XYZ file of C-alpha atoms in Angstrom:
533
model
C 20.649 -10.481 23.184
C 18.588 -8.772 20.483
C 20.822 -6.232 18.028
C 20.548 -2.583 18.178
C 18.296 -1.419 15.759
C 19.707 1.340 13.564
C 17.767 3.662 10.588
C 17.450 1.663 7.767
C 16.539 3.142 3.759
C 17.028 1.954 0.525
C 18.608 2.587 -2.876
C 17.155 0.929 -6.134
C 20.032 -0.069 -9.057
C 19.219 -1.222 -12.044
C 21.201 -4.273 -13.617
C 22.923 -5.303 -16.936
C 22.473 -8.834 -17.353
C 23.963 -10.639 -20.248
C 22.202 -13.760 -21.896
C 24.342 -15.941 -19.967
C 23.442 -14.430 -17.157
C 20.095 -14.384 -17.185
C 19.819 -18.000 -17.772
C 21.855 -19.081 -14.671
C 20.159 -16.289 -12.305
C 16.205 -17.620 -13.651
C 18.175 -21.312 -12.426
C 18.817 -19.491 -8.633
C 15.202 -18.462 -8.979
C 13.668 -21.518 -9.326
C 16.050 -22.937 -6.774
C 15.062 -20.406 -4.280
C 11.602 -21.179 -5.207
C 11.469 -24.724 -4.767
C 13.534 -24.218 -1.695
C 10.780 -21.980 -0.367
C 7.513 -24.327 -1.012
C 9.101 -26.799 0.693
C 9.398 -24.479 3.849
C 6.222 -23.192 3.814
C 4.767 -27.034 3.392
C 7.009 -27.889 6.470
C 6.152 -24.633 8.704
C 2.246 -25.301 8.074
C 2.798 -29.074 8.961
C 3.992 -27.938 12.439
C 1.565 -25.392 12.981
C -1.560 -28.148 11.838
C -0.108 -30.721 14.560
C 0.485 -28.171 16.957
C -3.313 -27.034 16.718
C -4.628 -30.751 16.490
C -2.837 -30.569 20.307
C -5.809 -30.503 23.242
C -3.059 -28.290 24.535
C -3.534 -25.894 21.887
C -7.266 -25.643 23.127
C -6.319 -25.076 26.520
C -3.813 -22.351 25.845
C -7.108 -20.607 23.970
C -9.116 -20.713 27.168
C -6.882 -18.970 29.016
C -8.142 -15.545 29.784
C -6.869 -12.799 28.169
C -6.286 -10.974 31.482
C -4.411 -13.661 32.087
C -1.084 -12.867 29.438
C 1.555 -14.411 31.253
C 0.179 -17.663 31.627
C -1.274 -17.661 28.450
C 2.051 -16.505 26.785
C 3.741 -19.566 28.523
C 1.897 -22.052 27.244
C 1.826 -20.983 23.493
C 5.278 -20.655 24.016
C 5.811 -24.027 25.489
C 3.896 -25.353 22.033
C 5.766 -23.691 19.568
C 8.797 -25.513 21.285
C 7.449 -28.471 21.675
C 6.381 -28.986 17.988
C 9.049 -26.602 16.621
C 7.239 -23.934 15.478
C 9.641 -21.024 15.632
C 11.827 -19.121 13.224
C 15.032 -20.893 14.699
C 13.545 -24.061 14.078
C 13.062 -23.855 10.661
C 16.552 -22.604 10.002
C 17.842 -26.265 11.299
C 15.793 -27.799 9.157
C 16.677 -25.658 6.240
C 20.188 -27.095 6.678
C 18.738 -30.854 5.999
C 16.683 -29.362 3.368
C 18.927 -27.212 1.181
C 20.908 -30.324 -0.001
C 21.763 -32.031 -3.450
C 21.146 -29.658 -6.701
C 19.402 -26.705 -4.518
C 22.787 -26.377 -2.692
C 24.443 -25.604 -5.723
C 22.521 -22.535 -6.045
C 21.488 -21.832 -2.930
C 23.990 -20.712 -0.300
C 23.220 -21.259 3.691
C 22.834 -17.634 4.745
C 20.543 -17.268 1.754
C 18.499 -20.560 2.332
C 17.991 -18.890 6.380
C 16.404 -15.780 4.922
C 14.218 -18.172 3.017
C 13.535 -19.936 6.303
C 12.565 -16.697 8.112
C 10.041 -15.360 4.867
C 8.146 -19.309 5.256
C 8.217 -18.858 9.166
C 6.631 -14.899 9.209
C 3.981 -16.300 6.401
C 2.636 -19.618 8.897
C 3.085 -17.237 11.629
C 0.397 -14.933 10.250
C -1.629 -17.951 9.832
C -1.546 -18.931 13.402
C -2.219 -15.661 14.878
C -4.952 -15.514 12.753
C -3.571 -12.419 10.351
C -3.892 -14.559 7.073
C -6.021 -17.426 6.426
C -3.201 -19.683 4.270
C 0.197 -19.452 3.163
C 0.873 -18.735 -0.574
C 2.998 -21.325 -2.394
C 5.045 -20.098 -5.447
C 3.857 -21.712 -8.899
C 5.998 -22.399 -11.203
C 4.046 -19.641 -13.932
C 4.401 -17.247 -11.330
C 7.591 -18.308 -9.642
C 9.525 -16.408 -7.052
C 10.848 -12.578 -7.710
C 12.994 -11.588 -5.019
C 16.013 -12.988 -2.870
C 17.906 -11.612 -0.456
C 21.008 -11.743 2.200
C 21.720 -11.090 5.478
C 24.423 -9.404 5.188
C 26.975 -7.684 2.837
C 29.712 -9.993 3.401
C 29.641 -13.319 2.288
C 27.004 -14.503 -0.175
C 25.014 -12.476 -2.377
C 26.813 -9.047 -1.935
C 27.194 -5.658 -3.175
C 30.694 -4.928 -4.122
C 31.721 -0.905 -5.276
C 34.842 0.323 -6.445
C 36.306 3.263 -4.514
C 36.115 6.554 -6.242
C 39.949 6.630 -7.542
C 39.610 3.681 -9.608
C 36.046 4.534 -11.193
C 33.338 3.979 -9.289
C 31.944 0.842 -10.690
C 29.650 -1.279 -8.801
C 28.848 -5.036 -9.075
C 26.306 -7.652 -7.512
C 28.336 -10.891 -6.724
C 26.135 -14.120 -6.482
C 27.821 -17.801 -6.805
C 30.102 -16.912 -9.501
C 28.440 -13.729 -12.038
C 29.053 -10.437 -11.194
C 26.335 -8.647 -12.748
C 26.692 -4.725 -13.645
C 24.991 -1.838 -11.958
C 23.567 0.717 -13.812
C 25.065 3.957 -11.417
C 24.172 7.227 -12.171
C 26.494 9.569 -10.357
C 24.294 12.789 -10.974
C 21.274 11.553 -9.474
C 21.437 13.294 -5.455
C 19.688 10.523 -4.717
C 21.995 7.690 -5.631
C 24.658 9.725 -4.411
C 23.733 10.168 -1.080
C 22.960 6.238 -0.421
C 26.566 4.874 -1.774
C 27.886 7.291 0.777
C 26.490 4.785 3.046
C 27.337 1.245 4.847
C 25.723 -1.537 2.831
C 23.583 -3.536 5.444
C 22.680 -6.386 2.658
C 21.502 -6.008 -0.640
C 18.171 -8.081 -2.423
C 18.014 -9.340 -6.057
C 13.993 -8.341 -7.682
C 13.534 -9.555 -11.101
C 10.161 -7.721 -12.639
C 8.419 -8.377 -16.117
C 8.778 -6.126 -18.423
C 6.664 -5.085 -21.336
C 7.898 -8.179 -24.179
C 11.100 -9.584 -24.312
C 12.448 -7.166 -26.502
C 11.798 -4.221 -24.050
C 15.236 -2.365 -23.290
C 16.932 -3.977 -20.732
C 14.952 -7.142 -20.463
C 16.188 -11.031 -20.955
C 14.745 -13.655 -23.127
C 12.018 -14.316 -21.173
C 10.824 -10.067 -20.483
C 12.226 -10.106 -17.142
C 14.688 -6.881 -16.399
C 16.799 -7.554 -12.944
C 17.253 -4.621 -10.267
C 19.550 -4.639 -6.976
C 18.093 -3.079 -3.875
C 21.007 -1.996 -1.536
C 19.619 -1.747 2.398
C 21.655 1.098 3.651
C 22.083 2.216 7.427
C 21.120 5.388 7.758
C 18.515 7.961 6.853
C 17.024 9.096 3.083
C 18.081 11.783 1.084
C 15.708 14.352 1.496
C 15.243 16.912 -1.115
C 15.592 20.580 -0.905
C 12.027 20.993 -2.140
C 9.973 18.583 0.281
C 10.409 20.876 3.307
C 8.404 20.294 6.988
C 5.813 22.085 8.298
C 5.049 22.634 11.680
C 0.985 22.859 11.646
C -0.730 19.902 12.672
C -3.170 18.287 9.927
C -6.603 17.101 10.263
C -7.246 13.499 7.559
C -10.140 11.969 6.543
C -9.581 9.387 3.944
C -12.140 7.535 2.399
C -12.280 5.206 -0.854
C -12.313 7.718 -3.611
C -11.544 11.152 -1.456
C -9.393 12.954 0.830
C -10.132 15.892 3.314
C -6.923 17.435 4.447
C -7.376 19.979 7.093
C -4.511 22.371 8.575
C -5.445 24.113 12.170
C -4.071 26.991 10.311
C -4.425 27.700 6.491
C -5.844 26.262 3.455
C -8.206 23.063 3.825
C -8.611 20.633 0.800
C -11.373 18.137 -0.458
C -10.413 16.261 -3.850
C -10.844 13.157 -5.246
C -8.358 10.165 -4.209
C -5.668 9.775 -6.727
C -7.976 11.078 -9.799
C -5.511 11.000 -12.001
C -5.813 7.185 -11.833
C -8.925 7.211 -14.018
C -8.049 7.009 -17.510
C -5.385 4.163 -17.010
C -7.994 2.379 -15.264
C -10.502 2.712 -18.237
C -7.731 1.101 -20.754
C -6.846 -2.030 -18.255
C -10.921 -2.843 -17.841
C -11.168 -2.167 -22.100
C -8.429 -4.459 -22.089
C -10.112 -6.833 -19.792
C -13.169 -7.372 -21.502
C -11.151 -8.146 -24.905
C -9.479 -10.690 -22.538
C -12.651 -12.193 -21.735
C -13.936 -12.300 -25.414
C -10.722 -13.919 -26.502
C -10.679 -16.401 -23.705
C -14.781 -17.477 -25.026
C -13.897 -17.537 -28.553
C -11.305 -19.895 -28.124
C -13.119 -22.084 -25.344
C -17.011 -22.016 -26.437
C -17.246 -25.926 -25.100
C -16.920 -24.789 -21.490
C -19.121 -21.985 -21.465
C -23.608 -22.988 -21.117
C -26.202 -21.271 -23.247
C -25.994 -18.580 -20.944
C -22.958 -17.841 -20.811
C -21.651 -19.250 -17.872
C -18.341 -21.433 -17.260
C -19.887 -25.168 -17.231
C -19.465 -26.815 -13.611
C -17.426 -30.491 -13.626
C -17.155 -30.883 -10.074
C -13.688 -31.695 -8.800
C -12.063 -31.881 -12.050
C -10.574 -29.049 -14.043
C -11.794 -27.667 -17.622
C -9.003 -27.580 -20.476
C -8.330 -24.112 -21.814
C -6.857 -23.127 -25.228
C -4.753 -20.178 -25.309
C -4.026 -18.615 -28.183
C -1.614 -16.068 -29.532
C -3.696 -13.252 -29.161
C -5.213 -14.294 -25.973
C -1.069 -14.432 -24.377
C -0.836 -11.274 -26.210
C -3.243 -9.255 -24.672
C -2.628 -10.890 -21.310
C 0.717 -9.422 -21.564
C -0.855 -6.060 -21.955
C -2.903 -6.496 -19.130
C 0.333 -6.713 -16.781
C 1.905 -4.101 -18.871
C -0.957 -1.751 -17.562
C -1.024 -3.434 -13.824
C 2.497 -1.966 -13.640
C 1.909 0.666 -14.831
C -0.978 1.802 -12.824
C 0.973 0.593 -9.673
C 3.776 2.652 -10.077
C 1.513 5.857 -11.247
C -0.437 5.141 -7.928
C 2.993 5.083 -5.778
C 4.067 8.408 -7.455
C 1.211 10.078 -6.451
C 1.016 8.091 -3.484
C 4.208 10.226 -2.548
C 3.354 13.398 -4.254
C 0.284 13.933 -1.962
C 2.515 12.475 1.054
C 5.280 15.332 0.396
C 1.971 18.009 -0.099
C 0.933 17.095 3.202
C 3.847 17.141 5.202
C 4.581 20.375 3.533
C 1.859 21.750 6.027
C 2.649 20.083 8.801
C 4.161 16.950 10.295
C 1.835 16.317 13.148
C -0.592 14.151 11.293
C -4.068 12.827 12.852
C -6.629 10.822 11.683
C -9.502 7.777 12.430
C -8.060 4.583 12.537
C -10.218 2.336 9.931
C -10.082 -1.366 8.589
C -8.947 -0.925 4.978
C -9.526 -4.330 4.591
C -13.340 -3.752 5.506
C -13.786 -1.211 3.080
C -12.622 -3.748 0.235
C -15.901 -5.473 0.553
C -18.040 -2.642 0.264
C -16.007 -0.256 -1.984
C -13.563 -3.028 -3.906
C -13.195 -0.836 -7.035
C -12.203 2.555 -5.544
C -10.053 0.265 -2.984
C -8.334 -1.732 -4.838
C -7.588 1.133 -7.592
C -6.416 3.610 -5.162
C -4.833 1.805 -2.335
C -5.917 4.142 0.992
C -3.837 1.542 3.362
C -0.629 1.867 1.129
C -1.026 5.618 1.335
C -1.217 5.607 5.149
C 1.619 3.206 5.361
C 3.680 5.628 2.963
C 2.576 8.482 5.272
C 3.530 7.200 8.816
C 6.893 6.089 7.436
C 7.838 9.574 5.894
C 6.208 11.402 8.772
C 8.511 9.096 10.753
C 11.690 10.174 8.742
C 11.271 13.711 9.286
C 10.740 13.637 13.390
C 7.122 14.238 13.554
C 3.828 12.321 14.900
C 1.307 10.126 13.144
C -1.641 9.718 15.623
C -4.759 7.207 14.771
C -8.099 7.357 17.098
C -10.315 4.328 17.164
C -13.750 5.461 15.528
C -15.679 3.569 18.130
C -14.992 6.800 21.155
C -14.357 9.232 18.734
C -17.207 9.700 16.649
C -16.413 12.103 14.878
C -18.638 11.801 11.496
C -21.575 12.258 14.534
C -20.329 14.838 16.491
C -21.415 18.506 16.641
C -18.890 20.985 18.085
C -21.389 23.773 18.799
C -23.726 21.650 21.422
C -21.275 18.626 21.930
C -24.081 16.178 20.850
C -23.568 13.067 18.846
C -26.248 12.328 15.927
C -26.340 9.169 14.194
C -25.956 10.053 10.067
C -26.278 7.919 7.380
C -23.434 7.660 4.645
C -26.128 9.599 2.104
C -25.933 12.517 3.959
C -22.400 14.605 2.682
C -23.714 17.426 5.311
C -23.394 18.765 8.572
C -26.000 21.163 9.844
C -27.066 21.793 13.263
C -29.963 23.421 14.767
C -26.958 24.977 17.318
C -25.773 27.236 13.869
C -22.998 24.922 12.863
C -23.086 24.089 9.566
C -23.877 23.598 6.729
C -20.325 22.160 5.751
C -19.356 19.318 4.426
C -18.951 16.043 5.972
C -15.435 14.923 5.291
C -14.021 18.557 6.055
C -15.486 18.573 9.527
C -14.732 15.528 10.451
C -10.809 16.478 9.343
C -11.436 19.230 11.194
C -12.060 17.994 14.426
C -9.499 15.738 14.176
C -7.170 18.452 13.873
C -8.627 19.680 16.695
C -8.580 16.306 19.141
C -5.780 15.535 21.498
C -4.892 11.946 20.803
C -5.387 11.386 24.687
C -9.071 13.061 24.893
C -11.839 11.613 22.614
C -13.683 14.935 22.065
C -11.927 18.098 20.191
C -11.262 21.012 21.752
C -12.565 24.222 19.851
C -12.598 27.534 20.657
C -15.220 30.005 19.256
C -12.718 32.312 17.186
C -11.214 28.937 15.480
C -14.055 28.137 13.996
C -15.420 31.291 12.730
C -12.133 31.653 10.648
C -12.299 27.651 9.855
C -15.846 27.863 8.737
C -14.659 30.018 5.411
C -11.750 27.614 4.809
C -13.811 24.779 4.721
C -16.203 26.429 2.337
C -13.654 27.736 0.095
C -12.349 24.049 -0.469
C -15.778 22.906 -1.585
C -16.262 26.063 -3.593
C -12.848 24.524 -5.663
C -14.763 21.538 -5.840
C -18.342 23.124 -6.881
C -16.995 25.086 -9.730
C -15.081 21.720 -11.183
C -18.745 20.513 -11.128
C -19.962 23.397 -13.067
C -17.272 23.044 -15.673
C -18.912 19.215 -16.230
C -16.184 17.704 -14.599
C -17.163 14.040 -13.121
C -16.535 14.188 -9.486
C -17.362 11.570 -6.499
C -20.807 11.520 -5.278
C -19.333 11.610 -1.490
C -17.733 14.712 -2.049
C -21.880 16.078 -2.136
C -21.788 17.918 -4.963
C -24.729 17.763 -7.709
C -23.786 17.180 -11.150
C -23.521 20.043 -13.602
C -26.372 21.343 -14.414
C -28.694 20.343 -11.625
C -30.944 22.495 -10.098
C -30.295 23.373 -6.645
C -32.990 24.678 -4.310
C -34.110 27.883 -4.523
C -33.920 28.545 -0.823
C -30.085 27.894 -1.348
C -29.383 29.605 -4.919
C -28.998 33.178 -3.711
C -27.218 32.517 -1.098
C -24.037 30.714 -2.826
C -20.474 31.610 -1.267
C -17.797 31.684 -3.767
C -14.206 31.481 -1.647
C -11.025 30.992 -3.214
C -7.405 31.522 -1.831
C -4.888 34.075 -3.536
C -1.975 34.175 -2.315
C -2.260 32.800 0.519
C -5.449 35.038 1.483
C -8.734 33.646 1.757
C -10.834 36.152 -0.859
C -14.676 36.171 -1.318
C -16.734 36.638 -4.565
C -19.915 36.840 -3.391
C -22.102 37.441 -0.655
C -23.852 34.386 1.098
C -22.970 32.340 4.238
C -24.172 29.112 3.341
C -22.264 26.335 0.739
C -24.109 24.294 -2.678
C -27.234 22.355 -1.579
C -26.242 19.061 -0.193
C -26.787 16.657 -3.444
C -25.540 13.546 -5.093
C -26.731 11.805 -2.315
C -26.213 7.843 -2.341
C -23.323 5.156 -1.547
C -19.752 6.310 -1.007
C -17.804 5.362 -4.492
């Protein structure tokens, strides 16, 4: 019988760890690690025998149509060559034995058992294409119980006798860091403690506050039954929002009231800039101090199947250190305004809909912008807070939508290519940007319908929101500032056409009132053509 599930949130503490301390938790941590390889080795034994089975192939031709029977017979496989989560808890218990039990305690070693079985499982439905064994260098940062009391546990003092709080593992208690006058804090310790999770994280240099010897600082995150503080400021709207996300912008669209195109986490740039200056010193380091296995042009030497020996020097560890330095700190940057725009949003409305796209596809294409800004974390950050606060995250596959081809006025579909940052119709709609309309019409589509529904007074009061948000954009232009090329805005400076130049509308909201300052109909020329950056 499976267990009621019940909300779930969770409360970061940071941890003083003594010298002492340190030493015997980075002991657990290789235990755990070791402990771990040797489950993932075991799980992707199982799953490589159960595949070599002519069962295995026969379970595959089963149609689809067919999901009972074909459900059966996986499921009689996985039995048969015990490939389930279950299983590899009873072999945990042979394999957490001799020095790894010392550190290791059963519950423990089972969550171990279930993080190797999820990671094979991905492989075998085809979700990953190999496990990832923990190196030694890199080791393993995180352990975790399954509950709060036996084990590693979360132990606070009640309020009379001073509101201290501890994380017990084998024998250290190790010290949280609790600050009473943060809401935040305060509202999860109110809470039952499902099970709590050890993270260790590098820090700057050993000599960073708070870190051990080895530049590692030590945090304990408390999984808490119930729901998240929310703050008095982050209130919920009720209009329903119109997305399209793309690698390097955003088009956020309201039924009602102000529309927005900007650039995707902008604010991003300049760290970025340092981490690739730092990168290339990296790289000119790394030659300097290895010119045997580099050719006359410059390229690492091929040896076949065996490995080239690399010298490392002081400077070269140095600035490698810097490099993760700035990976941090452009990852936690990107989450804080990961949730900044998340809170904007939601502000306006929490019935959120949008295309449903392959992240993953985009990496390919657009790996820079991707892997900078991170438009699958955002989404994942969005459905869980629209979640939280009761409302409706709807995604439409792209394939019946269409909505980058589809024309409201005459409710035809034309075929664009990614150059073209406009929408104009011979029907009168248009011109307006791409990424607006499209957010547009999705605010506009009923998740069970694949065409919007749009009345003729909606859009001729959404026509002068959408412009005003490009007009924001158009004068940032003007000003020099470096902007997208999919946003479809020339550069400053370049000459529009002339056909076009009278007949610029400048739109700006004031107080909540869309204002005009001049006297056209008809947005900036459509410019900057090329690929989507």
């Amino acid at each position: 019988m499976k267990k009621s599930k019940t909300p779930t949130f969770l409360v970061e503490l940071p941890l003083s760890v003594d010298a002492g301390q340190a030493t015997r938790l980075r002991a657990h941590f290789e235990a755990a690690r070791c402990l771990l390889n040797a489950l993932l080795g075991e799980a992707m034994k199982r799953l490589r025998a159960m595949r070599a089975d002519p069962a295995w192939q026969e379970a595959r031709a089963i149609p689809q149509a067919q999901k009972q029977e074909r459900k059966e017979a996986f499921a009689r496989l996985r039995q048969a060559y015990g490939f389930s989560e279950y299983a590899l808890h009873e072999f945990v218990k042979r394999a957490n034995c001799t020095w790894i039990a010392d550190h290791i305690d059963s519950i423990m070693a089972q969550t171990l058992a279930t993080r190797a079985y999820q990671a094979a499982n991905r492989v075998c439905l085809g979700k990953a294409k190999n496990v990832r064994f923990k190196s030694k260098g890199h080791g393993l940062d995180s352990v975790e119980n399954k509950w709060n009391k036996s084990g590693m546990r979360f132990l606070l003092q009640p309020p009379d006798k001073g509101n201290q709080g501890w994380l017990l593992w084998n024998k250290d208690l190790l010290s949280a860091l609790i600050d009473w006058h943060d809401p935040v804090v305060q509202h999860g310790l109110r809470h039952p403690i499902k099970y709590a999770r050890l993270v260790r994280r590098k820090a700057s240099s050993p000599n960073a506050q708070g870190a051990d010897a080895q530049g590692y600082r030590y945090y304990a995150q408390l999984i808490l039954e119930g729901t998240p503080h929310q703050k008095k400021k982050h209130t919920v709207g009720t209009d329903v929002i119109g997305l399209d996300l793309g690698p390097s912008t955003i088009a956020i669209v309201p039924q009602q009231g102000e529309a927005q195109l900007a650039p995707f986490c902008e604010e991003l740039q300049p760290d970025a800039r340092a981490k690739r200056r730092l990168q290339r010193r990296l790289d000119r380091q790394r030659r300097a101090n290895n010119p045997e296995n580099y050719d006359a042009k410059g390229r690492i030497k091929k040896q076949g199947k065996r490995r080239l020996a690399w010298k490392n020097s002081k400077g070269y560890l140095a600035t490698r250190r810097r490099i993760a330095a700035k990976e941090r700190k452009l990852a936690a940057h990107r989450k804080s305004l990961h949730g900044r725009l998340v809170h904007q949003i939601i502000q306006r409305g929490n019935t959120i809909r949008t295309e449903k796209l392959s992240y993953r596809a985009w990496q390919k294409q657009y790996g820079k912008s991707v892997g900078r800004n991170a438009p699958g974390m955002f989404l994942e950050h969005l459905r869980r807070t629209v979640a939280s606060t009761g409302g409706i995250l709807s995604e439409f596959s792209t394939r019946s939508t269409r909505l980058s081809q589809y024309c409201h006025g005459c409710q035809t579909y034309v075929k664009k290519p990614l150059s073209q940052r406009w929408h104009h119709c011979p029907c009168g709609i248009g011109l307006v940007q791409r990424d607006l309309y499209s957010a547009f019409l999705a605010a506009h589509l009923d998740p069970a319908h694949t065409v919007p529904s749009i009345a003729q007074d909606s859009w001729e009061g959404a026509d002068l929101r959408l412009l005003a948000a490009v007009e924001v954009l158009a004068q940032r232009a003007n000003e020099g500032q470096t902007l997208p090329r999919s946003v479809g805005i020339p550069r400053a400076g370049a000459r529009l056409p002339k056909s076009l130049v009278p007949n610029r509308l400048e739109l700006v909201y004031r107080r909540g009132r869309l204002e005009a300052l001049g006297l056209a109909k008809e947005p900036p020329a459509s410019g900057g053509g090329g690929s989507v950056n």
